[in-house]
Amino acid sequence: MSDARIGRVLAASLHQAIVDVLPTRLDFYEHWLHSNGLRQGGIGLAPMSAVLGFLRAEGEPYGRVMARAGDCAAEWMVEEMPALKRRVVAALPAPLRLRTALGVGRALVRRTYPPSRAVATVCRGTARVDVRRSLFCDVREAGPVPLCGFYAAAFARVLDLFALRADAGILTCRATGADACTLSIVVRPQSAAGGPDAP
């Protein structure tokens, strides 16, 4: 496990979120989120665990950093898609767009931390996403606050980029003592205009 690598999308999105939310703390966090690691495609599990531990100790800013990092990761994932594919997806009916967007979100989970997986199901406009082996929720002792905010923000932003309004919330979280991390995403379709194919 000590050789596990954290995907570049997570390391880079956390770095950007710290720049945006905690700019005065950037020098401290760059000890672990250093440019060499970002350029080489990721950082080790131990440095990332240190970053997450210190971010949790920041208190209230933790949630804002995770939400911003989830937004950044989602935007980068969608931007990496070929432009033609983005245009084709934007033209799909809302149910198919939703399934495609959830697929992008599932791929994002795998790219943040390779052992993690997400399973998504949809029923009557509500998506349920079970995240397995969440890196954020691997804590020694259960606490009162869910720590899956990165995933909730990332899925909501991916859906938004595919012209689907979504309210994402955390139903259960391993960090609070639950058996698994589960997100609930309530979806309200909107016009495809301004979707991911927009300039």
PDB file of C-alpha atoms in Angstrom:
ATOM      1  CA  MET A   1       0.000   0.000   0.000  1.00  0.00           C
ATOM      2  CA  SER A   2       2.897   2.359   0.617  1.00  0.00           C
ATOM      3  CA  ASP A   3       3.673   2.273  -3.114  1.00  0.00           C
ATOM      4  CA  ALA A   4       0.170   3.397  -4.111  1.00  0.00           C
ATOM      5  CA  ARG A   5       0.077   6.539  -6.202  1.00  0.00           C
ATOM      6  CA  ILE A   6      -2.549   9.226  -6.089  1.00  0.00           C
ATOM      7  CA  GLY A   7      -3.788  10.303  -9.499  1.00  0.00           C
ATOM      8  CA  ARG A   8      -2.640  13.638 -10.862  1.00  0.00           C
ATOM      9  CA  VAL A   9      -6.238  14.852 -11.152  1.00  0.00           C
ATOM     10  CA  LEU A  10      -6.657  14.720  -7.363  1.00  0.00           C
ATOM     11  CA  ALA A  11      -3.259  16.184  -6.512  1.00  0.00           C
ATOM     12  CA  ALA A  12      -3.651  19.035  -9.002  1.00  0.00           C
ATOM     13  CA  SER A  13      -7.255  19.794  -8.054  1.00  0.00           C
ATOM     14  CA  LEU A  14      -6.375  19.906  -4.340  1.00  0.00           C
ATOM     15  CA  HIS A  15      -3.461  22.210  -5.090  1.00  0.00           C
ATOM     16  CA  GLN A  16      -5.737  24.566  -7.044  1.00  0.00           C
ATOM     17  CA  ALA A  17      -8.395  24.452  -4.318  1.00  0.00           C
ATOM     18  CA  ILE A  18      -5.846  25.411  -1.668  1.00  0.00           C
ATOM     19  CA  VAL A  19      -4.707  28.296  -3.879  1.00  0.00           C
ATOM     20  CA  ASP A  20      -8.327  29.478  -4.135  1.00  0.00           C
ATOM     21  CA  VAL A  21      -9.556  28.840  -0.576  1.00  0.00           C
ATOM     22  CA  LEU A  22      -6.453  28.889   1.665  1.00  0.00           C
ATOM     23  CA  PRO A  23      -3.868  30.939  -0.237  1.00  0.00           C
ATOM     24  CA  THR A  24      -1.968  31.905   2.910  1.00  0.00           C
ATOM     25  CA  ARG A  25      -1.421  28.200   3.670  1.00  0.00           C
ATOM     26  CA  LEU A  26      -0.150  27.280   0.212  1.00  0.00           C
ATOM     27  CA  ASP A  27       3.544  27.220   1.159  1.00  0.00           C
ATOM     28  CA  PHE A  28       2.786  24.759   3.949  1.00  0.00           C
ATOM     29  CA  TYR A  29       0.863  22.354   1.702  1.00  0.00           C
ATOM     30  CA  GLU A  30       3.346  22.578  -1.165  1.00  0.00           C
ATOM     31  CA  HIS A  31       5.780  20.616   0.992  1.00  0.00           C
ATOM     32  CA  TRP A  32       3.656  17.588  -0.020  1.00  0.00           C
ATOM     33  CA  LEU A  33       1.866  18.826  -3.150  1.00  0.00           C
ATOM     34  CA  HIS A  34       5.081  19.902  -4.823  1.00  0.00           C
ATOM     35  CA  SER A  35       5.445  20.689  -8.513  1.00  0.00           C
ATOM     36  CA  ASN A  36       7.734  17.726  -9.243  1.00  0.00           C
ATOM     37  CA  GLY A  37       5.083  15.277  -8.090  1.00  0.00           C
ATOM     38  CA  LEU A  38       2.376  17.050 -10.077  1.00  0.00           C
ATOM     39  CA  ARG A  39       4.504  17.025 -13.248  1.00  0.00           C
ATOM     40  CA  GLN A  40       5.367  13.345 -12.855  1.00  0.00           C
ATOM     41  CA  GLY A  41       1.719  12.359 -12.795  1.00  0.00           C
ATOM     42  CA  GLY A  42       0.883  12.053  -9.125  1.00  0.00           C
ATOM     43  CA  ILE A  43       2.184  11.771  -5.593  1.00  0.00           C
ATOM     44  CA  GLY A  44       2.486   8.974  -3.067  1.00  0.00           C
ATOM     45  CA  LEU A  45      -0.183   7.814  -0.666  1.00  0.00           C
ATOM     46  CA  ALA A  46       1.721   8.971   2.436  1.00  0.00           C
ATOM     47  CA  PRO A  47       2.076  12.621   1.321  1.00  0.00           C
ATOM     48  CA  MET A  48      -1.589  12.733   0.278  1.00  0.00           C
ATOM     49  CA  SER A  49      -2.674  11.252   3.610  1.00  0.00           C
ATOM     50  CA  ALA A  50      -0.662  13.984   5.343  1.00  0.00           C
ATOM     51  CA  VAL A  51      -2.333  16.690   3.250  1.00  0.00           C
ATOM     52  CA  LEU A  52      -5.818  15.349   3.984  1.00  0.00           C
ATOM     53  CA  GLY A  53      -5.051  15.043   7.696  1.00  0.00           C
ATOM     54  CA  PHE A  54      -3.839  18.630   7.921  1.00  0.00           C
ATOM     55  CA  LEU A  55      -6.804  19.873   5.869  1.00  0.00           C
ATOM     56  CA  ARG A  56      -9.219  18.164   8.259  1.00  0.00           C
ATOM     57  CA  ALA A  57      -7.439  19.926  11.115  1.00  0.00           C
ATOM     58  CA  GLU A  58      -8.182  23.287   9.428  1.00  0.00           C
ATOM     59  CA  GLY A  59     -11.817  22.873  10.487  1.00  0.00           C
ATOM     60  CA  GLU A  60     -14.489  24.645   8.435  1.00  0.00           C
ATOM     61  CA  PRO A  61     -12.263  25.361   5.389  1.00  0.00           C
ATOM     62  CA  TYR A  62     -11.932  21.602   4.779  1.00  0.00           C
ATOM     63  CA  GLY A  63     -15.401  21.447   3.232  1.00  0.00           C
ATOM     64  CA  ARG A  64     -14.770  24.447   0.986  1.00  0.00           C
ATOM     65  CA  VAL A  65     -11.415  23.078  -0.175  1.00  0.00           C
ATOM     66  CA  MET A  66     -12.970  19.688  -0.995  1.00  0.00           C
ATOM     67  CA  ALA A  67     -15.885  21.266  -2.851  1.00  0.00           C
ATOM     68  CA  ARG A  68     -13.570  23.453  -4.919  1.00  0.00           C
ATOM     69  CA  ALA A  69     -11.230  20.525  -5.621  1.00  0.00           C
ATOM     70  CA  GLY A  70     -14.193  18.431  -6.779  1.00  0.00           C
ATOM     71  CA  ASP A  71     -15.265  21.227  -9.133  1.00  0.00           C
ATOM     72  CA  CYS A  72     -11.749  21.511 -10.589  1.00  0.00           C
ATOM     73  CA  ALA A  73     -11.391  17.761 -11.074  1.00  0.00           C
ATOM     74  CA  ALA A  74     -14.756  17.564 -12.850  1.00  0.00           C
ATOM     75  CA  GLU A  75     -13.926  20.454 -15.164  1.00  0.00           C
ATOM     76  CA  TRP A  76     -10.583  18.926 -16.132  1.00  0.00           C
ATOM     77  CA  MET A  77     -12.150  15.516 -16.784  1.00  0.00           C
ATOM     78  CA  VAL A  78     -14.745  16.980 -19.124  1.00  0.00           C
ATOM     79  CA  GLU A  79     -12.222  19.248 -20.853  1.00  0.00           C
ATOM     80  CA  GLU A  80     -10.075  16.184 -21.612  1.00  0.00           C
ATOM     81  CA  MET A  81     -12.896  14.608 -23.612  1.00  0.00           C
ATOM     82  CA  PRO A  82     -12.641  15.025 -27.402  1.00  0.00           C
ATOM     83  CA  ALA A  83     -14.668  18.015 -28.577  1.00  0.00           C
ATOM     84  CA  LEU A  84     -16.739  15.842 -30.922  1.00  0.00           C
ATOM     85  CA  LYS A  85     -17.727  13.527 -28.090  1.00  0.00           C
ATOM     86  CA  ARG A  86     -18.738  16.498 -25.939  1.00  0.00           C
ATOM     87  CA  ARG A  87     -20.951  17.797 -28.751  1.00  0.00           C
ATOM     88  CA  VAL A  88     -22.550  14.398 -29.292  1.00  0.00           C
ATOM     89  CA  VAL A  89     -23.250  13.980 -25.567  1.00  0.00           C
ATOM     90  CA  ALA A  90     -24.690  17.498 -25.339  1.00  0.00           C
ATOM     91  CA  ALA A  91     -27.229  16.577 -28.041  1.00  0.00           C
ATOM     92  CA  LEU A  92     -28.433  13.430 -26.264  1.00  0.00           C
ATOM     93  CA  PRO A  93     -31.779  13.259 -24.462  1.00  0.00           C
ATOM     94  CA  ALA A  94     -31.488  14.018 -20.757  1.00  0.00           C
ATOM     95  CA  PRO A  95     -31.635  10.381 -19.527  1.00  0.00           C
ATOM     96  CA  LEU A  96     -28.749   9.377 -21.795  1.00  0.00           C
ATOM     97  CA  ARG A  97     -26.806  12.508 -20.892  1.00  0.00           C
ATOM     98  CA  LEU A  98     -27.273  11.612 -17.238  1.00  0.00           C
ATOM     99  CA  ARG A  99     -25.892   8.105 -17.721  1.00  0.00           C
ATOM    100  CA  THR A 100     -22.916   9.453 -19.667  1.00  0.00           C
ATOM    101  CA  ALA A 101     -22.216  12.090 -17.023  1.00  0.00           C
ATOM    102  CA  LEU A 102     -22.364   9.476 -14.265  1.00  0.00           C
ATOM    103  CA  GLY A 103     -19.884   7.406 -16.270  1.00  0.00           C
ATOM    104  CA  VAL A 104     -17.498  10.368 -16.356  1.00  0.00           C
ATOM    105  CA  GLY A 105     -17.939  10.746 -12.602  1.00  0.00           C
ATOM    106  CA  ARG A 106     -17.165   7.074 -12.068  1.00  0.00           C
ATOM    107  CA  ALA A 107     -13.997   7.427 -14.167  1.00  0.00           C
ATOM    108  CA  LEU A 108     -13.033  10.462 -12.089  1.00  0.00           C
ATOM    109  CA  VAL A 109     -13.291   8.395  -8.893  1.00  0.00           C
ATOM    110  CA  ARG A 110     -10.945   5.770 -10.360  1.00  0.00           C
ATOM    111  CA  ARG A 111      -8.462   8.408 -11.481  1.00  0.00           C
ATOM    112  CA  THR A 112      -8.281  10.143  -8.125  1.00  0.00           C
ATOM    113  CA  TYR A 113      -7.219   7.001  -6.276  1.00  0.00           C
ATOM    114  CA  PRO A 114      -6.900   3.773  -8.316  1.00  0.00           C
ATOM    115  CA  PRO A 115      -8.283   1.391  -5.627  1.00  0.00           C
ATOM    116  CA  SER A 116     -11.483   3.499  -5.387  1.00  0.00           C
ATOM    117  CA  ARG A 117     -14.584   2.602  -7.356  1.00  0.00           C
ATOM    118  CA  ALA A 118     -18.035   4.112  -7.781  1.00  0.00           C
ATOM    119  CA  VAL A 119     -21.260   2.296  -8.631  1.00  0.00           C
ATOM    120  CA  ALA A 120     -24.135   4.454  -9.872  1.00  0.00           C
ATOM    121  CA  THR A 121     -27.821   3.598 -10.170  1.00  0.00           C
ATOM    122  CA  VAL A 122     -30.660   5.825 -11.376  1.00  0.00           C
ATOM    123  CA  CYS A 123     -34.322   5.695 -10.390  1.00  0.00           C
ATOM    124  CA  ARG A 124     -36.916   8.393 -11.202  1.00  0.00           C
ATOM    125  CA  GLY A 125     -34.534  11.298 -11.587  1.00  0.00           C
ATOM    126  CA  THR A 126     -32.414  10.452  -8.574  1.00  0.00           C
ATOM    127  CA  ALA A 127     -28.980   8.902  -8.866  1.00  0.00           C
ATOM    128  CA  ARG A 128     -27.412   6.941  -6.044  1.00  0.00           C
ATOM    129  CA  VAL A 129     -23.631   6.631  -6.116  1.00  0.00           C
ATOM    130  CA  ASP A 130     -21.817   4.194  -3.841  1.00  0.00           C
ATOM    131  CA  VAL A 131     -18.132   5.078  -3.497  1.00  0.00           C
ATOM    132  CA  ARG A 132     -15.916   2.217  -2.418  1.00  0.00           C
ATOM    133  CA  ARG A 133     -12.554   2.712  -0.720  1.00  0.00           C
ATOM    134  CA  SER A 134     -12.807   6.494  -0.501  1.00  0.00           C
ATOM    135  CA  LEU A 135      -9.377   7.889   0.290  1.00  0.00           C
ATOM    136  CA  PHE A 136     -10.939  10.884   2.068  1.00  0.00           C
ATOM    137  CA  CYS A 137     -12.863   8.714   4.514  1.00  0.00           C
ATOM    138  CA  ASP A 138     -10.024   6.445   5.629  1.00  0.00           C
ATOM    139  CA  VAL A 139      -9.775   7.712   9.213  1.00  0.00           C
ATOM    140  CA  ARG A 140      -8.674   6.068  12.456  1.00  0.00           C
ATOM    141  CA  GLU A 141     -11.735   7.127  14.420  1.00  0.00           C
ATOM    142  CA  ALA A 142     -15.235   7.956  13.251  1.00  0.00           C
ATOM    143  CA  GLY A 143     -16.218  11.605  13.509  1.00  0.00           C
ATOM    144  CA  PRO A 144     -19.435  13.620  13.260  1.00  0.00           C
ATOM    145  CA  VAL A 145     -18.810  15.133   9.805  1.00  0.00           C
ATOM    146  CA  PRO A 146     -18.915  13.299   6.443  1.00  0.00           C
ATOM    147  CA  LEU A 147     -15.684  13.661   4.461  1.00  0.00           C
ATOM    148  CA  CYS A 148     -16.934  12.729   0.954  1.00  0.00           C
ATOM    149  CA  GLY A 149     -17.550  16.326  -0.138  1.00  0.00           C
ATOM    150  CA  PHE A 150     -15.014  16.047  -2.959  1.00  0.00           C
ATOM    151  CA  TYR A 151     -17.085  13.348  -4.653  1.00  0.00           C
ATOM    152  CA  ALA A 152     -20.411  15.105  -4.130  1.00  0.00           C
ATOM    153  CA  ALA A 153     -19.046  18.307  -5.659  1.00  0.00           C
ATOM    154  CA  ALA A 154     -17.352  16.457  -8.520  1.00  0.00           C
ATOM    155  CA  PHE A 155     -20.466  14.541  -9.573  1.00  0.00           C
ATOM    156  CA  ALA A 156     -22.660  17.645  -9.318  1.00  0.00           C
ATOM    157  CA  ARG A 157     -20.224  19.649 -11.444  1.00  0.00           C
ATOM    158  CA  VAL A 158     -19.900  16.927 -14.095  1.00  0.00           C
ATOM    159  CA  LEU A 159     -23.684  16.823 -14.427  1.00  0.00           C
ATOM    160  CA  ASP A 160     -23.824  20.618 -14.595  1.00  0.00           C
ATOM    161  CA  LEU A 161     -21.265  20.600 -17.423  1.00  0.00           C
ATOM    162  CA  PHE A 162     -23.589  18.245 -19.295  1.00  0.00           C
ATOM    163  CA  ALA A 163     -26.487  20.691 -18.830  1.00  0.00           C
ATOM    164  CA  LEU A 164     -28.109  18.764 -15.994  1.00  0.00           C
ATOM    165  CA  ARG A 165     -28.875  20.635 -12.785  1.00  0.00           C
ATOM    166  CA  ALA A 166     -28.148  18.462  -9.796  1.00  0.00           C
ATOM    167  CA  ASP A 167     -28.237  18.686  -6.022  1.00  0.00           C
ATOM    168  CA  ALA A 168     -25.720  16.238  -4.585  1.00  0.00           C
ATOM    169  CA  GLY A 169     -25.728  15.237  -0.949  1.00  0.00           C
ATOM    170  CA  ILE A 170     -24.014  12.668   1.231  1.00  0.00           C
ATOM    171  CA  LEU A 171     -26.335   9.978   2.571  1.00  0.00           C
ATOM    172  CA  THR A 172     -23.739   7.912   4.427  1.00  0.00           C
ATOM    173  CA  CYS A 173     -20.001   8.166   5.002  1.00  0.00           C
ATOM    174  CA  ARG A 174     -17.435   5.691   6.326  1.00  0.00           C
ATOM    175  CA  ALA A 175     -15.750   8.553   8.173  1.00  0.00           C
ATOM    176  CA  THR A 176     -18.840   8.881  10.398  1.00  0.00           C
ATOM    177  CA  GLY A 177     -19.023   5.157  11.110  1.00  0.00           C
ATOM    178  CA  ALA A 178     -21.241   4.015   8.218  1.00  0.00           C
ATOM    179  CA  ASP A 179     -20.420   0.878   6.288  1.00  0.00           C
ATOM    180  CA  ALA A 180     -20.050   2.753   2.990  1.00  0.00           C
ATOM    181  CA  CYS A 181     -19.972   6.191   1.376  1.00  0.00           C
ATOM    182  CA  THR A 182     -23.185   6.896  -0.522  1.00  0.00           C
ATOM    183  CA  LEU A 183     -24.190  10.000  -2.450  1.00  0.00           C
ATOM    184  CA  SER A 184     -27.693  11.018  -3.486  1.00  0.00           C
ATOM    185  CA  ILE A 185     -27.947  13.158  -6.614  1.00  0.00           C
ATOM    186  CA  VAL A 186     -31.326  14.678  -7.441  1.00  0.00           C
ATOM    187  CA  VAL A 187     -31.355  15.656 -11.096  1.00  0.00           C
ATOM    188  CA  ARG A 188     -33.439  18.313 -12.853  1.00  0.00           C
ATOM    189  CA  PRO A 189     -32.808  18.364 -16.629  1.00  0.00           C
ATOM    190  CA  GLN A 190     -32.284  21.658 -18.384  1.00  0.00           C
ATOM    191  CA  SER A 191     -31.573  22.871 -21.892  1.00  0.00           C
ATOM    192  CA  ALA A 192     -28.488  21.443 -23.582  1.00  0.00           C
ATOM    193  CA  ALA A 193     -27.406  24.977 -24.473  1.00  0.00           C
ATOM    194  CA  GLY A 194     -24.269  25.923 -22.623  1.00  0.00           C
ATOM    195  CA  GLY A 195     -23.253  22.290 -22.159  1.00  0.00           C
ATOM    196  CA  PRO A 196     -19.747  20.931 -22.381  1.00  0.00           C
ATOM    197  CA  ASP A 197     -19.438  21.732 -26.075  1.00  0.00           C
ATOM    198  CA  ALA A 198     -19.812  25.450 -25.400  1.00  0.00           C
ATOM    199  CA  PRO A 199     -16.649  27.455 -26.112  1.00  0.00           C
TER     200      PRO A 199
END
